[in-house]
mmCIF file of C-alpha atoms in Angstrom:
data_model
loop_
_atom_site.group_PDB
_atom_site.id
_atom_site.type_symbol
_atom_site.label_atom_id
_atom_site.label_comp_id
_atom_site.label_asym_id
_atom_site.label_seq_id
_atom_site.Cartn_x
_atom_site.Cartn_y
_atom_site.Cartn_z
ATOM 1 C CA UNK A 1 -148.081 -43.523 -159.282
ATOM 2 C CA UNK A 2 -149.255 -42.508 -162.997
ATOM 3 C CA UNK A 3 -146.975 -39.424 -164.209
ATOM 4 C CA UNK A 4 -147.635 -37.347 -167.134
ATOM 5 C CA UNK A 5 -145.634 -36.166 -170.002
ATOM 6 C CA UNK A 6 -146.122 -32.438 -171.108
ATOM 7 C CA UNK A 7 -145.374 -32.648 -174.739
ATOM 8 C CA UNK A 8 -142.686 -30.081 -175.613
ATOM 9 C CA UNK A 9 -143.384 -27.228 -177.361
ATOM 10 C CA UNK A 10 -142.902 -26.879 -180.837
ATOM 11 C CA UNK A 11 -139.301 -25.320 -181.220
ATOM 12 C CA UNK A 12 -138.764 -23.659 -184.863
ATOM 13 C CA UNK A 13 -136.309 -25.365 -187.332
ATOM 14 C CA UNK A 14 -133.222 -23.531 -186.832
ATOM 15 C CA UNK A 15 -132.028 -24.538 -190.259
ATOM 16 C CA UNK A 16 -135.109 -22.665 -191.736
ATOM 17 C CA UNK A 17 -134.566 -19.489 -189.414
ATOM 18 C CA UNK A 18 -131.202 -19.776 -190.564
ATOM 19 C CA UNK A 19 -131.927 -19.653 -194.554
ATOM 20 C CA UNK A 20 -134.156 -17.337 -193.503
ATOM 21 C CA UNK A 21 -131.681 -14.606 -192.304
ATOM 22 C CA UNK A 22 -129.421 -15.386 -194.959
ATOM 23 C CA UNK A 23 -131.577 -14.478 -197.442
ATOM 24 C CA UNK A 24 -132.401 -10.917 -195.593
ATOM 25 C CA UNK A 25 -128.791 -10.273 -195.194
ATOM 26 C CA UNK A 26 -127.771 -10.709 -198.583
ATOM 27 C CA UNK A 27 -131.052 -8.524 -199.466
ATOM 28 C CA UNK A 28 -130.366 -5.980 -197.295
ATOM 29 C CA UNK A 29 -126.515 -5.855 -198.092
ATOM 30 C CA UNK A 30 -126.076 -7.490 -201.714
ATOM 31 C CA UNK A 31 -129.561 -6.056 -203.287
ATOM 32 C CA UNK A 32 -130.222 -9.768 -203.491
ATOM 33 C CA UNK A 33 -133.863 -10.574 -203.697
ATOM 34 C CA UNK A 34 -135.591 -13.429 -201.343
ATOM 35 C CA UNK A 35 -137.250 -16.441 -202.842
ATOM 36 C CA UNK A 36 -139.875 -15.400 -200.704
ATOM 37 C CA UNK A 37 -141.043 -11.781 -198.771
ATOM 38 C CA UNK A 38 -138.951 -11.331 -195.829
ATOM 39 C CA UNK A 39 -139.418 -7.994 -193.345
ATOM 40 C CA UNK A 40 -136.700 -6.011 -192.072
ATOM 41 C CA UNK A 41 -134.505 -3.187 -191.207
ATOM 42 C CA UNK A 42 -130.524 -2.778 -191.429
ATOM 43 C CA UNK A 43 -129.163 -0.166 -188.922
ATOM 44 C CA UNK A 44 -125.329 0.889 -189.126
ATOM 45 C CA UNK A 45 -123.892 2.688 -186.138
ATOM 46 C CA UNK A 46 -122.692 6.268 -186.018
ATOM 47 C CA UNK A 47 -118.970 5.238 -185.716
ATOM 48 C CA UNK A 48 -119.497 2.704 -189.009
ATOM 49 C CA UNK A 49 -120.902 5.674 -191.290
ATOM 50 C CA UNK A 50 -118.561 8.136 -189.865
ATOM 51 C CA UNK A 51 -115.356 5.449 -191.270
ATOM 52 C CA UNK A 52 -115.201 7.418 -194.188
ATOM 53 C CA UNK A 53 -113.415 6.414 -197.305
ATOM 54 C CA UNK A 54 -115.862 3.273 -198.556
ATOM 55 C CA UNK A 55 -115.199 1.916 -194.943
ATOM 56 C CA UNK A 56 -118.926 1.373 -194.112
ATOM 57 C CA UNK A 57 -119.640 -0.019 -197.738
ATOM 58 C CA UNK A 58 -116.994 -2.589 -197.144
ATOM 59 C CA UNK A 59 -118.602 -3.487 -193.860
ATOM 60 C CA UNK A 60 -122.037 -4.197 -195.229
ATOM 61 C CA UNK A 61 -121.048 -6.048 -198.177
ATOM 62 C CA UNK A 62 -118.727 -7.807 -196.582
ATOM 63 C CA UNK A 63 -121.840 -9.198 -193.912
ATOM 64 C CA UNK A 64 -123.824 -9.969 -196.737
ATOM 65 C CA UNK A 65 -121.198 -12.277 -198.397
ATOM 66 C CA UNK A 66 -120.395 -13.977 -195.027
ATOM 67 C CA UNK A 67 -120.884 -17.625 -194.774
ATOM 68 C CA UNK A 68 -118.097 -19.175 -192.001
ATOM 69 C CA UNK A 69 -121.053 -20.413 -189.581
ATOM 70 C CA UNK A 70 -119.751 -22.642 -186.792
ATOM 71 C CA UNK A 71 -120.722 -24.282 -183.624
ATOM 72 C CA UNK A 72 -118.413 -21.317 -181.804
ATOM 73 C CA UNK A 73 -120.336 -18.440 -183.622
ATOM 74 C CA UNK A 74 -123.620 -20.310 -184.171
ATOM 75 C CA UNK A 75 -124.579 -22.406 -181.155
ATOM 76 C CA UNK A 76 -128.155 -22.123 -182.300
ATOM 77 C CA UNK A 77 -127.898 -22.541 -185.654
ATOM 78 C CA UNK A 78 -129.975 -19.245 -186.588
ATOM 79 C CA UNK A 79 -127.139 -17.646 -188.600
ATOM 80 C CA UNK A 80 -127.466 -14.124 -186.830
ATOM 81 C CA UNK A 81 -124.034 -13.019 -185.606
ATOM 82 C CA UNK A 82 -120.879 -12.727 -187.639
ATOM 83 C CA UNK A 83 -117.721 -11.124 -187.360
ATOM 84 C CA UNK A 84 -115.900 -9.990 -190.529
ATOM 85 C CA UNK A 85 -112.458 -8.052 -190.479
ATOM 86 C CA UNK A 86 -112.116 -4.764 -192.321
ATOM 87 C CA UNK A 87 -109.212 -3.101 -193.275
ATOM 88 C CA UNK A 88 -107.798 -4.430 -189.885
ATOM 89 C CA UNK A 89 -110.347 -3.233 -187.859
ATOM 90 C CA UNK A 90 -113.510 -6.270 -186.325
ATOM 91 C CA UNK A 91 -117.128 -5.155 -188.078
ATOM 92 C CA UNK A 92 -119.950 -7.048 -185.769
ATOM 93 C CA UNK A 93 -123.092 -8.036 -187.393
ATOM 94 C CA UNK A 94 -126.274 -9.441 -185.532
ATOM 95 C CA UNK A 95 -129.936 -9.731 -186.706
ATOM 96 C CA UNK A 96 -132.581 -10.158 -183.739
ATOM 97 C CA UNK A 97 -136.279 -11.050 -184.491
ATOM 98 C CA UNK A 98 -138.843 -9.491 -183.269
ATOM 99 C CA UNK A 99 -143.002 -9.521 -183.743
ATOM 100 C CA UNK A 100 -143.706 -7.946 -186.676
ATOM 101 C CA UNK A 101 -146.626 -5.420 -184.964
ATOM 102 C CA UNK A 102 -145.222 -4.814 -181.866
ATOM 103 C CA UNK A 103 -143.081 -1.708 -182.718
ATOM 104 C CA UNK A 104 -139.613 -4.037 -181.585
ATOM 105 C CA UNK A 105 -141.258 -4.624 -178.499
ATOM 106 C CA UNK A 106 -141.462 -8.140 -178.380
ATOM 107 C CA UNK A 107 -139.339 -11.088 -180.031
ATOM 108 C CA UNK A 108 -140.869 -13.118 -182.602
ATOM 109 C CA UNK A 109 -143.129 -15.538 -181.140
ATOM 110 C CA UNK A 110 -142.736 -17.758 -184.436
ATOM 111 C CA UNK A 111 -139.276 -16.739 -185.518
ATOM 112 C CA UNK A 112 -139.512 -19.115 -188.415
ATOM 113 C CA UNK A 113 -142.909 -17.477 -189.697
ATOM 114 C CA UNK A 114 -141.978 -14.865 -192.414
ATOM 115 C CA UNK A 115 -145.245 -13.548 -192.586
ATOM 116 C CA UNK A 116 -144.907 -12.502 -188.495
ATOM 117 C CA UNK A 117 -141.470 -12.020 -187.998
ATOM 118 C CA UNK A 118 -139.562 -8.827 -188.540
ATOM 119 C CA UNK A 119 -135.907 -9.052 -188.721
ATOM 120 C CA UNK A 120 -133.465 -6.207 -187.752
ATOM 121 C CA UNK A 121 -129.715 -6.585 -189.014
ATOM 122 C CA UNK A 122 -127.352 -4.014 -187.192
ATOM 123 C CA UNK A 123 -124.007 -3.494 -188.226
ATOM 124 C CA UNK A 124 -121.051 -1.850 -185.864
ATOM 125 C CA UNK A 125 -117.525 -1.456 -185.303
ATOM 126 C CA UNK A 126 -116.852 -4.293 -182.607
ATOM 127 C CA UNK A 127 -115.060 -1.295 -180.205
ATOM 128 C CA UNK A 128 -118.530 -0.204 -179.924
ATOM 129 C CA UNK A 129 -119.268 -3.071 -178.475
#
């Protein structure tokens, strides 16, 4: 009996997808520019610009500057969920990728691709969760 192998298919580099969304985070949040283009959108919830007080300015610099990535928060290795702590209160971050021309339709069939990929970083208050 002769079996064949299906080759797998090529998975991205997390560790690229992962510098990747660094570098539109601290964009998005610090002003920082990108070694390279990156596309994206940041989105704040209602309850994160209603804070008041500097609150949501806090939050979003405060995603931008995170870096504590570990196996518990980063099983893939993609560096697109954090949790930072403001003023007592838990500020959730995430950034999900999608195909660049499908209106957020679809995800991003080559998340490591720049050049197809549009990113989308939302920031909330983890009670709206």
């Amino acid at each position: 009996m002769t079996m064949t192998v299906q080759p797998q298919q090529d998975r991205p580099d997390p560790s690229v997808i992962a510098a990747q969304n660094d570098a539109f985070r601290k964009l998005a949040c610090l002003g920082v520019p990108p070694a390279q283009p990156i596309q994206g959108r940041m989105h704040v919830t209602r309850s994160l610009m209603e804070a008041g007080d500097g609150f949501m300015a806090e939050a979003v610099k405060a995603t931008g500057e995170f870096a504590t990535f570990e196996p518990e928060n980063d099983p893939e290795g993609w560096h697109d969920f954090g949790a930072v702590e403001i003023r007592g209160e838990t500020v959730f971050w995430k950034i999900d990728l999608y195909e660049a021309d499908s209106d957020f339709r679809y995800g991003a069939e080559t998340p490591d691709n720049p050049a197809t990929t549009m990113r989308v970083l939302t920031i909330m208050l983890a009670r709206d969760w």
